PDB file of C-alpha atoms in Angstrom:
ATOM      1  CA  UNK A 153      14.588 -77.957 -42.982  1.00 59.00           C
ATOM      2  CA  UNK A 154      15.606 -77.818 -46.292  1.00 85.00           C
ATOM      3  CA  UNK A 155      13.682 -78.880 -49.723  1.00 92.00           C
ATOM      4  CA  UNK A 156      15.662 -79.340 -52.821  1.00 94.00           C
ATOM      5  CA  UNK A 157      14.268 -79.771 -56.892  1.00 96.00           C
ATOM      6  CA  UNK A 158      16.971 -80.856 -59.090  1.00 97.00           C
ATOM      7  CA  UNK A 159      16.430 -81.234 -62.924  1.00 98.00           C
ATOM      8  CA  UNK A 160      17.637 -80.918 -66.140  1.00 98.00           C
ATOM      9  CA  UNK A 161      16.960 -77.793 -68.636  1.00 98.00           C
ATOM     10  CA  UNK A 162      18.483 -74.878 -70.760  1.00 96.00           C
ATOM     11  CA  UNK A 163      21.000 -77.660 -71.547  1.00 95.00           C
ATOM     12  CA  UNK A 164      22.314 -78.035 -67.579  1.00 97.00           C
ATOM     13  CA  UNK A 165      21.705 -78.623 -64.248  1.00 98.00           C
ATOM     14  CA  UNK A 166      19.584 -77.015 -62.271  1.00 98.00           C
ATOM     15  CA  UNK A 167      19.399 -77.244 -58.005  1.00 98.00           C
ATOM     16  CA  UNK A 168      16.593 -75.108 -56.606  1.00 97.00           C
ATOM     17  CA  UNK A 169      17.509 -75.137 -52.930  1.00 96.00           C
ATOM     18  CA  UNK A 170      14.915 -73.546 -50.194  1.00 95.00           C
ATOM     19  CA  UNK A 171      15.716 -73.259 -46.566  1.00 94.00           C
ATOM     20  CA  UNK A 172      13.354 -72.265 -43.711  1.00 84.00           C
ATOM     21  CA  UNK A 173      10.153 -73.601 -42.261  1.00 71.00           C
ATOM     22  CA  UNK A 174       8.451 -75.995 -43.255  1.00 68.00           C
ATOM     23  CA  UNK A 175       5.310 -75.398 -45.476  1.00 66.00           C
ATOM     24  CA  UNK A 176       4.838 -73.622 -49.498  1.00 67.00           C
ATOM     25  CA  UNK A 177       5.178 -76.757 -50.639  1.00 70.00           C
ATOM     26  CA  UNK A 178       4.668 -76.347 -54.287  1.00 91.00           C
ATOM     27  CA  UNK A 179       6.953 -73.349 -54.485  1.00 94.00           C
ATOM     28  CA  UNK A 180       9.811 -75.189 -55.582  1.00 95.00           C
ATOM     29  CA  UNK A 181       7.725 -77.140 -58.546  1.00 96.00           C
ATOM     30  CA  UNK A 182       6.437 -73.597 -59.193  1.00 97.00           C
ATOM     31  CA  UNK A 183       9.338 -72.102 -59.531  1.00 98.00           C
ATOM     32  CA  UNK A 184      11.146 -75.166 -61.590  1.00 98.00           C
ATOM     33  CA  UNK A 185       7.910 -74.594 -64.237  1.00 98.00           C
ATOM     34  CA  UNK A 186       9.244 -71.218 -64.558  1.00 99.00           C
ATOM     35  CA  UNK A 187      12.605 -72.396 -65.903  1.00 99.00           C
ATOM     36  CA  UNK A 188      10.584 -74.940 -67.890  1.00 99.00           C
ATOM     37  CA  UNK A 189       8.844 -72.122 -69.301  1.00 99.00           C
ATOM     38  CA  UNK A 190      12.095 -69.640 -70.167  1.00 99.00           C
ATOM     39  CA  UNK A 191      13.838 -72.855 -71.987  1.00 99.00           C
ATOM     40  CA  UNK A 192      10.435 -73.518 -73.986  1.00 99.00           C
ATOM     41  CA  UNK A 193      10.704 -70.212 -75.296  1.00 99.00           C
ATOM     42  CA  UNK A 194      14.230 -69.678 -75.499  1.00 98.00           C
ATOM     43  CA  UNK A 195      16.069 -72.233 -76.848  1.00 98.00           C
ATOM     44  CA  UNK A 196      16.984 -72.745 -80.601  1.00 96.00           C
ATOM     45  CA  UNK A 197      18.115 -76.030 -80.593  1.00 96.00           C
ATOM     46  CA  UNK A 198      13.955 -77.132 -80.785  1.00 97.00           C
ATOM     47  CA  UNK A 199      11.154 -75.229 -82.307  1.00 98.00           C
ATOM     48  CA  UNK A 200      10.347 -72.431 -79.902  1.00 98.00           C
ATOM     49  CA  UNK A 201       8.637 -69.311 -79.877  1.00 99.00           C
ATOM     50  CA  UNK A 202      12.112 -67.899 -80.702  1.00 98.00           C
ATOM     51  CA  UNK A 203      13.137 -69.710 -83.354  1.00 98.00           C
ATOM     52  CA  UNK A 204       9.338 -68.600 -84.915  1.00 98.00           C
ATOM     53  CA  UNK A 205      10.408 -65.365 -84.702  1.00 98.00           C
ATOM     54  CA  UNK A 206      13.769 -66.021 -86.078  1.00 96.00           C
ATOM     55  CA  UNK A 207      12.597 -67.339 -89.016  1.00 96.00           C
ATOM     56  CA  UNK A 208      10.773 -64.121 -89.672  1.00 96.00           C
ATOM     57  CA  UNK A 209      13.227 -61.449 -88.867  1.00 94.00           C
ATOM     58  CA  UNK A 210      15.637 -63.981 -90.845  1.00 92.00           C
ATOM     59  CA  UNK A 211      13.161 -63.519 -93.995  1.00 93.00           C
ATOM     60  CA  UNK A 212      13.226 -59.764 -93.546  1.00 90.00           C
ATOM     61  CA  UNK A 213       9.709 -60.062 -91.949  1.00 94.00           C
ATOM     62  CA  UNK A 214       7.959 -58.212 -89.234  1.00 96.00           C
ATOM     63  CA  UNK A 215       7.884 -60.503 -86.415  1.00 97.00           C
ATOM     64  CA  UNK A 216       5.315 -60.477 -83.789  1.00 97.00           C
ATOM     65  CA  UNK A 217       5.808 -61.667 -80.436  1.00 98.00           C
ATOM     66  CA  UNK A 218       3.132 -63.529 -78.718  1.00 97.00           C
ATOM     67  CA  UNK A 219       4.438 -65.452 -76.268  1.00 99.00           C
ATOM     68  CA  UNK A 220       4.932 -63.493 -72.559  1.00 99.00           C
ATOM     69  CA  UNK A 221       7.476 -65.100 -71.462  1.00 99.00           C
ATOM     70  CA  UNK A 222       9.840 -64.288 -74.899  1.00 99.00           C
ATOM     71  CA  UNK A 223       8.603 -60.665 -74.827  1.00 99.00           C
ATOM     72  CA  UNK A 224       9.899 -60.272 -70.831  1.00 99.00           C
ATOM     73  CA  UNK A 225      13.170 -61.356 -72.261  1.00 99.00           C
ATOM     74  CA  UNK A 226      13.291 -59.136 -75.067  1.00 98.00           C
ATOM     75  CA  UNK A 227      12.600 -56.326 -72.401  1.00 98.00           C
ATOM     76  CA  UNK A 228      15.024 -57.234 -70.373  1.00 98.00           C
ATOM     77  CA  UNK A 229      17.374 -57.479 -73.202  1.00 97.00           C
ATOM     78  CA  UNK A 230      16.973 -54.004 -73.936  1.00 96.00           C
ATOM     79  CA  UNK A 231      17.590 -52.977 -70.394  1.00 96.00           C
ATOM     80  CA  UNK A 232      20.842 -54.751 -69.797  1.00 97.00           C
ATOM     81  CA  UNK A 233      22.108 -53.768 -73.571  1.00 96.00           C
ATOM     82  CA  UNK A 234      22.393 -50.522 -72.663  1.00 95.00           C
ATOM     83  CA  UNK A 235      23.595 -51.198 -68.856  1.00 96.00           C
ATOM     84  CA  UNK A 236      26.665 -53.411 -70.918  1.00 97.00           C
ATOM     85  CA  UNK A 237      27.209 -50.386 -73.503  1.00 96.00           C
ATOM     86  CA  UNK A 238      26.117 -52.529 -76.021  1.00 94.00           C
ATOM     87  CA  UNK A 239      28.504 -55.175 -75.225  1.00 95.00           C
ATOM     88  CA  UNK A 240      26.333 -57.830 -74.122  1.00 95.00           C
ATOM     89  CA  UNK A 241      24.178 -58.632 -77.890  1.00 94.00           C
ATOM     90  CA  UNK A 242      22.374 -61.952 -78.156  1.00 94.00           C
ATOM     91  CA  UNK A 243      21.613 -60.714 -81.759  1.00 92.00           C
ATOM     92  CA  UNK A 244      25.462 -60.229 -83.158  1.00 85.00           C
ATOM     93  CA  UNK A 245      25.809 -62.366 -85.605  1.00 77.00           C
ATOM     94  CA  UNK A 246      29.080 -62.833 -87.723  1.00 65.00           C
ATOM     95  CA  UNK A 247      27.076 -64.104 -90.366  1.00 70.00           C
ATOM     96  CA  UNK A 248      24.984 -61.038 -91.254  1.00 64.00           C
ATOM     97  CA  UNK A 249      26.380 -57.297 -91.514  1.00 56.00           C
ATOM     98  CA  UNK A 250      23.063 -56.379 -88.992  1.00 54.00           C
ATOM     99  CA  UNK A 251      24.343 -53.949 -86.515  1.00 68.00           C
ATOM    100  CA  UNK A 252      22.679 -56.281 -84.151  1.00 88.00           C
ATOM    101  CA  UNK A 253      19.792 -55.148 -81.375  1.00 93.00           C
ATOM    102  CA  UNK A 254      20.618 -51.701 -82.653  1.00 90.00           C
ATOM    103  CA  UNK A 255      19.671 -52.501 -86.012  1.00 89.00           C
ATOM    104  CA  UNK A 256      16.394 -53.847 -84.688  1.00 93.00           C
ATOM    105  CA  UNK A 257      13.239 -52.094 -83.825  1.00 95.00           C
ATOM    106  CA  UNK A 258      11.192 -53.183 -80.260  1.00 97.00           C
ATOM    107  CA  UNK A 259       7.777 -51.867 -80.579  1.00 98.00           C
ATOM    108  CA  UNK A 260       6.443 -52.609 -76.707  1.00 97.00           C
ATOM    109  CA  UNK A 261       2.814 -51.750 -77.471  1.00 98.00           C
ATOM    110  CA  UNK A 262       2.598 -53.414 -80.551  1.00 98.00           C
ATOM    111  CA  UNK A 263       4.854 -56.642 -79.121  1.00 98.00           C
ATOM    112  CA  UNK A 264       6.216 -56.832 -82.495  1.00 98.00           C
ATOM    113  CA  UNK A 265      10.392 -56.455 -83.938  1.00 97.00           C
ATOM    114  CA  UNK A 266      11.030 -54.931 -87.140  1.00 94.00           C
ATOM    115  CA  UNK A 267      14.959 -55.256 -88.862  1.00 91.00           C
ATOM    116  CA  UNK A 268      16.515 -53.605 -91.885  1.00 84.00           C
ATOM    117  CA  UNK A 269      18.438 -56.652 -92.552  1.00 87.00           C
ATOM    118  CA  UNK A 270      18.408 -60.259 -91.555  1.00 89.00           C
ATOM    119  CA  UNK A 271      19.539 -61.078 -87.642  1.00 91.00           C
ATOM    120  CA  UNK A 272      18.364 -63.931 -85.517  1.00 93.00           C
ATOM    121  CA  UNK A 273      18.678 -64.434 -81.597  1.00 95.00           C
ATOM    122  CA  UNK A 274      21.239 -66.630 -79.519  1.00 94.00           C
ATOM    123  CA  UNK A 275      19.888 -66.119 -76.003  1.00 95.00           C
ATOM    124  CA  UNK A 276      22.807 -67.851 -74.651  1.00 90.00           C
ATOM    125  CA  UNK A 277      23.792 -67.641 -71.132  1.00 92.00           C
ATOM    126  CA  UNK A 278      21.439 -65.142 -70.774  1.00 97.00           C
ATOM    127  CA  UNK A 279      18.500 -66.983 -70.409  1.00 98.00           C
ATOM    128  CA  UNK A 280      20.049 -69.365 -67.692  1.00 98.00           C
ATOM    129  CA  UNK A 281      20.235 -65.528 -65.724  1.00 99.00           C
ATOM    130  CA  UNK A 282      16.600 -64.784 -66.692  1.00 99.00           C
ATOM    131  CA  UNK A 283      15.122 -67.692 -65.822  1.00 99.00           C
ATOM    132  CA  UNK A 284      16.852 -67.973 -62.258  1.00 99.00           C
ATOM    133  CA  UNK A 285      14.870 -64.321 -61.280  1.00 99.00           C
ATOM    134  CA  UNK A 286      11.781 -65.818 -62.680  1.00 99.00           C
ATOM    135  CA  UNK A 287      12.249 -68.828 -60.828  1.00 99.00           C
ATOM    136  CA  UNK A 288      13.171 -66.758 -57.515  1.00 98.00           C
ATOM    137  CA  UNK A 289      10.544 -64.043 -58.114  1.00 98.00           C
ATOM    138  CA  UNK A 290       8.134 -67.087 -57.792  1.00 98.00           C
ATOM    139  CA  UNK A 291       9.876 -68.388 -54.625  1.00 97.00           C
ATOM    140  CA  UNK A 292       9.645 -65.121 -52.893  1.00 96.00           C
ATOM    141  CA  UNK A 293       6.202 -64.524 -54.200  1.00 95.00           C
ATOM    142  CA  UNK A 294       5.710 -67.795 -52.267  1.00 94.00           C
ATOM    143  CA  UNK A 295       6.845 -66.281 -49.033  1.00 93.00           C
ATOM    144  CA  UNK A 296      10.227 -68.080 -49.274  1.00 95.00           C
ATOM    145  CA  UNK A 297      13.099 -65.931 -47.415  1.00 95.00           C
ATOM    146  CA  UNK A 298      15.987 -68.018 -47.823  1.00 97.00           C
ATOM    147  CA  UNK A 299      16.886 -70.297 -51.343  1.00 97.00           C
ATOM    148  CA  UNK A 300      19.480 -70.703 -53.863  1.00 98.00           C
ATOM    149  CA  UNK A 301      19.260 -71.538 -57.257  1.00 99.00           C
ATOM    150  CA  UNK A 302      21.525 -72.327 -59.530  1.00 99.00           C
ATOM    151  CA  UNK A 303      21.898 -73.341 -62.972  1.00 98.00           C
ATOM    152  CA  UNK A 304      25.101 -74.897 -64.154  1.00 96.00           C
ATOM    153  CA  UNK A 305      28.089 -73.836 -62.286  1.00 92.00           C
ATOM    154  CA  UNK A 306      28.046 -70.225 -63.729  1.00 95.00           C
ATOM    155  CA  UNK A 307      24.800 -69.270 -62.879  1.00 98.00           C
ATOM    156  CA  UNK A 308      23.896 -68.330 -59.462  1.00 99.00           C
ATOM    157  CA  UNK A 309      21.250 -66.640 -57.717  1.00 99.00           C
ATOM    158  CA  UNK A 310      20.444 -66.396 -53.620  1.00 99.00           C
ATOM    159  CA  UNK A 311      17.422 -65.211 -52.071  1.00 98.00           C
ATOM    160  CA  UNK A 312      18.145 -63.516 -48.792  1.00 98.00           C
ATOM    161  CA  UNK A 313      20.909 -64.397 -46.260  1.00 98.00           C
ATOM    162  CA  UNK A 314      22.156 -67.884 -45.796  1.00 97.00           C
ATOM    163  CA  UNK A 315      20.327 -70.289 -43.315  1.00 96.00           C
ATOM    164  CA  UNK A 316      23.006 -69.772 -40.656  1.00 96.00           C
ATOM    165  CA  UNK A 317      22.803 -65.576 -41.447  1.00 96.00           C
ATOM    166  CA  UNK A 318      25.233 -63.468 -43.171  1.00 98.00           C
ATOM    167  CA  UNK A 319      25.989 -63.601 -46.766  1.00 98.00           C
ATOM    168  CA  UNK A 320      25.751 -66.850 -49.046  1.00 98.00           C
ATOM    169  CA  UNK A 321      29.940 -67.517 -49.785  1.00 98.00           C
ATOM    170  CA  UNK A 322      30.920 -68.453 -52.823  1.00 97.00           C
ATOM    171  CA  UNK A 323      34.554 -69.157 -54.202  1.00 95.00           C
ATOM    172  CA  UNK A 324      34.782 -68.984 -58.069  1.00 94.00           C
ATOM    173  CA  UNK A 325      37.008 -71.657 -59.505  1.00 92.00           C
ATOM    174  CA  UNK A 326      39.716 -70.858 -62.186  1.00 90.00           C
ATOM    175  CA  UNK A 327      38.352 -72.547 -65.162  1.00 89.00           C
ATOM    176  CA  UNK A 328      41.972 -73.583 -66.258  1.00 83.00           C
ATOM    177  CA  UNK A 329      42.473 -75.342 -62.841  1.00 84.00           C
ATOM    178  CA  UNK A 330      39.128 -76.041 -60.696  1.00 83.00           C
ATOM    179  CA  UNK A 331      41.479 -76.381 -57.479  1.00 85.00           C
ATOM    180  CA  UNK A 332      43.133 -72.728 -57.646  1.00 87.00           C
ATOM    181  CA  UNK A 333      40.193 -70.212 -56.792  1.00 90.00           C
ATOM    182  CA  UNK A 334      40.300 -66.859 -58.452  1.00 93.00           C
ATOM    183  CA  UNK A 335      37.923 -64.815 -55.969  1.00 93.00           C
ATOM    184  CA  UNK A 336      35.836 -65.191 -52.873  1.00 95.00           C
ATOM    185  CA  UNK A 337      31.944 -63.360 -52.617  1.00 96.00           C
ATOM    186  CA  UNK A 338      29.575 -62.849 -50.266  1.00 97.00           C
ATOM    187  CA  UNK A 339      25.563 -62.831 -52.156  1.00 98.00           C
ATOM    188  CA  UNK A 340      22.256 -61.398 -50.524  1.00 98.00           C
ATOM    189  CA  UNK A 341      19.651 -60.981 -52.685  1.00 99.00           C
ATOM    190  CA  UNK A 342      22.011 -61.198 -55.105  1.00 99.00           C
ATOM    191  CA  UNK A 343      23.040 -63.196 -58.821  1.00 99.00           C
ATOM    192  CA  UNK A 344      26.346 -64.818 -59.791  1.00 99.00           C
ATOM    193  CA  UNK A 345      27.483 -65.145 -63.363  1.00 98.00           C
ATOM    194  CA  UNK A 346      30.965 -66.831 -64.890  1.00 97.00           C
ATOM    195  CA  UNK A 347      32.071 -66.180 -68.985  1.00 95.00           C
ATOM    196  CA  UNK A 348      35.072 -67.706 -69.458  1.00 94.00           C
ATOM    197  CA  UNK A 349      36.632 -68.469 -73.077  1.00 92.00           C
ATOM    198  CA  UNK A 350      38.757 -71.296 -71.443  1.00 89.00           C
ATOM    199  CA  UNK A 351      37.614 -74.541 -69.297  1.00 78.00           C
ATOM    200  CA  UNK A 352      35.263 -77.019 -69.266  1.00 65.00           C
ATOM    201  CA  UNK A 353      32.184 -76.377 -71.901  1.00 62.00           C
ATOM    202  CA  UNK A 354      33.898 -73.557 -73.730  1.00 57.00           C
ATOM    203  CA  UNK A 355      34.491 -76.015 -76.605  1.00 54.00           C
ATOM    204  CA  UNK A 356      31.179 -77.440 -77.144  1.00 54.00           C
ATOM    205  CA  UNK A 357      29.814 -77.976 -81.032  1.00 51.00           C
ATOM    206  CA  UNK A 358      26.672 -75.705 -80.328  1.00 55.00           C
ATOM    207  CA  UNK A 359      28.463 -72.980 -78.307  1.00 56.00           C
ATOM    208  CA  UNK A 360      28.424 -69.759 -80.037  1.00 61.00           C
ATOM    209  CA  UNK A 361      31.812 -67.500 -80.105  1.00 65.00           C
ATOM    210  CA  UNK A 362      32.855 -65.140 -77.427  1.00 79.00           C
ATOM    211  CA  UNK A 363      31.833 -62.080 -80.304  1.00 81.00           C
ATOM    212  CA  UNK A 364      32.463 -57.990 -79.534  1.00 88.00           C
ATOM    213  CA  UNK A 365      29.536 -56.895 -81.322  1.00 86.00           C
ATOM    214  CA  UNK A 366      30.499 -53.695 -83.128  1.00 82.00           C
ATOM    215  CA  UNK A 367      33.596 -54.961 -84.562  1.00 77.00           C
ATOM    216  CA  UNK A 368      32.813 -59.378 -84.813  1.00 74.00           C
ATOM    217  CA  UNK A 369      36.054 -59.654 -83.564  1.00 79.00           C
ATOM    218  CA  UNK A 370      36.003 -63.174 -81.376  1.00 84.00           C
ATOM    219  CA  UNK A 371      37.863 -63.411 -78.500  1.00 86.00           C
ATOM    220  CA  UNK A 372      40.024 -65.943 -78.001  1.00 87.00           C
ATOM    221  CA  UNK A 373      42.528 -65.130 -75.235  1.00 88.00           C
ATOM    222  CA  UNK A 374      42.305 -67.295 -72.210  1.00 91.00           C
ATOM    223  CA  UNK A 375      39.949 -64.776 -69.744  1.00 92.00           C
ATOM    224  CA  UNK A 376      37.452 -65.225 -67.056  1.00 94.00           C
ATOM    225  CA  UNK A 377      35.044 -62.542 -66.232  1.00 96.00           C
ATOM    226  CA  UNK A 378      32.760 -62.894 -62.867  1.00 97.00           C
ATOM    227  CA  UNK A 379      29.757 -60.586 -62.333  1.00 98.00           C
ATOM    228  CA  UNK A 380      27.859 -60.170 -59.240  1.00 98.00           C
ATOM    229  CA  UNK A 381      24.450 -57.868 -59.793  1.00 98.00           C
ATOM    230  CA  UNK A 382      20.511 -57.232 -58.107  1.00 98.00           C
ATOM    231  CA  UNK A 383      19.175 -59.759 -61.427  1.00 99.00           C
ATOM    232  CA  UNK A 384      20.633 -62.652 -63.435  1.00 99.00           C
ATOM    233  CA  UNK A 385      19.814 -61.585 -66.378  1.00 99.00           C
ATOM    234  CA  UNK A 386      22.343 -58.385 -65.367  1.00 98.00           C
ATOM    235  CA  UNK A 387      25.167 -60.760 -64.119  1.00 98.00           C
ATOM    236  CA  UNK A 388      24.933 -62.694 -67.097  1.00 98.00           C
ATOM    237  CA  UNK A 389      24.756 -60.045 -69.444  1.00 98.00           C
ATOM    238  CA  UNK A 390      27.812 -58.302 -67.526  1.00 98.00           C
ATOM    239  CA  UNK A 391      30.072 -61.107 -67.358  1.00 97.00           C
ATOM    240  CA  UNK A 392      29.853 -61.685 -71.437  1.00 96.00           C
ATOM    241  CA  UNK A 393      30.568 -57.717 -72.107  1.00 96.00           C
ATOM    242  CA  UNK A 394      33.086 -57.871 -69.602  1.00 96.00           C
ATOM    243  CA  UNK A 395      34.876 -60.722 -71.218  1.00 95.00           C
ATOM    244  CA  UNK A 396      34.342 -58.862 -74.650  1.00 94.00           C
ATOM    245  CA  UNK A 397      35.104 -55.675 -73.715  1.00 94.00           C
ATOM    246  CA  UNK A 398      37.913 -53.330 -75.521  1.00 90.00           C
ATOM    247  CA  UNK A 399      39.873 -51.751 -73.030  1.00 89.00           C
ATOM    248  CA  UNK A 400      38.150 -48.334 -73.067  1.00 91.00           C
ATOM    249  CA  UNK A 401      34.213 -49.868 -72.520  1.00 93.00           C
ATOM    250  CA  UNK A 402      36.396 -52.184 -70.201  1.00 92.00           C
ATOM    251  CA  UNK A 403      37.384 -49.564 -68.333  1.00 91.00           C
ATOM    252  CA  UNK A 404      33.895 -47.954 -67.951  1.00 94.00           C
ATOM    253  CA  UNK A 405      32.127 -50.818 -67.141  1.00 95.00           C
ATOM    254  CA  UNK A 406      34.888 -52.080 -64.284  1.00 93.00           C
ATOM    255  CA  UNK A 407      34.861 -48.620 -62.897  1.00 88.00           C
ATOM    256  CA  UNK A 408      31.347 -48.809 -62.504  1.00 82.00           C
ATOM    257  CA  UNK A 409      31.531 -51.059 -59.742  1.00 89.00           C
ATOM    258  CA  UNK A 410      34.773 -52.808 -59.095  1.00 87.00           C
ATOM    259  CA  UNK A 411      33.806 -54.246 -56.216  1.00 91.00           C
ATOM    260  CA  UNK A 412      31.134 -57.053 -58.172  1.00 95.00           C
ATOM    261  CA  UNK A 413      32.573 -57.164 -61.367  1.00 96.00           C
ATOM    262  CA  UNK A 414      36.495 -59.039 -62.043  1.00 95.00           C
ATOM    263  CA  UNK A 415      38.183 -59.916 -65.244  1.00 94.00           C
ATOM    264  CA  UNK A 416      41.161 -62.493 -64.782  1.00 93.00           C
ATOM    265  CA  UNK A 417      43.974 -63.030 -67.330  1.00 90.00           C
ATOM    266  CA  UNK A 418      44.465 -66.987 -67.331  1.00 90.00           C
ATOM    267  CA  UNK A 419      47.769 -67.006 -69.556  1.00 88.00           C
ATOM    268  CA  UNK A 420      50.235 -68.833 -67.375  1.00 83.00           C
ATOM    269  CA  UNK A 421      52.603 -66.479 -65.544  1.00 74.00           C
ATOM    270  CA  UNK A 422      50.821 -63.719 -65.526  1.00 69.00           C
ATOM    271  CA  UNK A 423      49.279 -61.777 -62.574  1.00 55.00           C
ATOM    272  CA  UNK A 424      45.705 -62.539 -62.965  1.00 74.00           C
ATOM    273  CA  UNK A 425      43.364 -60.526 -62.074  1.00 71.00           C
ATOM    274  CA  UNK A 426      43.613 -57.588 -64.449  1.00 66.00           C
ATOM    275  CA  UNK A 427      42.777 -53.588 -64.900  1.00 54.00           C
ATOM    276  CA  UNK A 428      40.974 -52.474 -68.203  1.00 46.00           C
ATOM    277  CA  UNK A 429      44.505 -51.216 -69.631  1.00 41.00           C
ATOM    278  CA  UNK A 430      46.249 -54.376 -69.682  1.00 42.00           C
ATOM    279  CA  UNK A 431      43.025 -56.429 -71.436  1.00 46.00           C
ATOM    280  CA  UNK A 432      44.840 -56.989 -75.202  1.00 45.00           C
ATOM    281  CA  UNK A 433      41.810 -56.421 -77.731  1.00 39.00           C
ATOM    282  CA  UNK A 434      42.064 -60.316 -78.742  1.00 40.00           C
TER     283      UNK A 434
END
């Protein structure tokens, strides 16, 4: 039997997909609360608990956080920050000289931020990631062994093995050309993300440039970057600093596990799929 939610949110489509036995009923309205619940804090295209505490790091204010569900993200934030080198930076801004979340201050026990200069947040992608693990972490807490969830087409996340066993297949689409696939992966337990600066979406009036924090450079050369990880909010966060990366971090980061992480080169007549030394800064 399967059970399926589909709704909007986080400005996309989101299929919450559970296989199995029948019974937990309420897991999948559950777990599509917890999305709910992400994009009410999240977004900043309607007042939100982040876009309150915008407006006071923006004024050069201490901003508290009060809402849970903002201050898991912020955690999680820091986590994957550091797991990206620094690449992945929902605070760079190219309108501020803030060095971004290293220019801000996280004090945990006090659940409050504290910047030397203005900065604001642009979850982004990101929170599409985060709020597929909250979403499964409910699921599972349900007892659910077998789901998938995904939000958009460039956000995926499985729970356990497909229904007929094995790993959940996936074949990621070249943005450029949705009938040429670029690679083939196998999930358990696992998240999906896609960053491309080409394709459908990549235009949009609200989306934010593909920025390399350090240096605000914004890329513009036609790249994909695919990212398989253990959380969403780790794929996401991956597949940005991959497709920002210079070629040195570029290199560290693919090295790190080449076997879940990809960066193609989507300039026609090229070989695609692409090493760290070859990735042109821009």
């Amino acid at each position: 039997p399967t059970d399926v939610e589909r709704f909007m949110a986080m400005g996309t489509r989101i299929e919450l997909h559970r296989f199995g036995a029948a019974g937990a009923d309420d897991a999948l309205l559950a777990a599509r609360r917890a999305i709910e619940a992400v994009d009410d804090a999240l977004t900043i295209h309607r007042p939100s608990a982040t876009t309150a505490l915008n407006e006071r790091l923006l004024a050069g204010e201490t901003a508290p956080v009060d809402d849970p569900v903002l201050f898991d993200a912020l955690v999680a934030i820091d986590a994957v920050h550091e797991a990206t080198l620094g690449l992945f930076d929902p605070a760079a801004d190219r309108r501020f000289a803030a060095t971004g979340w290293r220019g801000i201050t996280f004090d945990r026990v006090a659940a409050r931020l504290y910047a030397t200069t203005p900065v604001a947040f642009d979850f982004g992608g990101f929170g599409k990631g985060f709020a597929l693990d909250r979403a499964g972490a409910v699921l599972r807490g349900a007892g659910i062994v077998s789901a998938c969830l995904s939000a958009g087409e460039s956000s995926i996340a499985v729970i356990g093995e497909h229904p007929l066993g094995g790993g959940w297949p996936f074949a990621v689409p070249s943005p450029s050309d949705p009938d040429d696939s670029l690679v083939q992966v196998e999930l358990i337990d696992q998240s999906l993300s896609i960053s491309a600066t080409v394709g459908a979406g990549t235009a949009a009036p609200d989306r934010a440039a593909m920025l390399r924090p350090d240096d605000r450079a914004v890329i513009t050369a036609p790249r994909c970057a695919v990212a398989v990880a253990r959380t969403g909010a780790l794929a996401e966060a991956m597949s940005t600093a991959l497709l920002v990366a210079d070629p040195a971090r570029a290199d560290r980061l693919l090295g790190g596990d080449s076997e879940n992480r990809f960066v193609f080169d989507l300039t026609p007549g090229v070989a695609r799929r692409v090493s760290s030394a070859r990735m042109a800064l821009q």
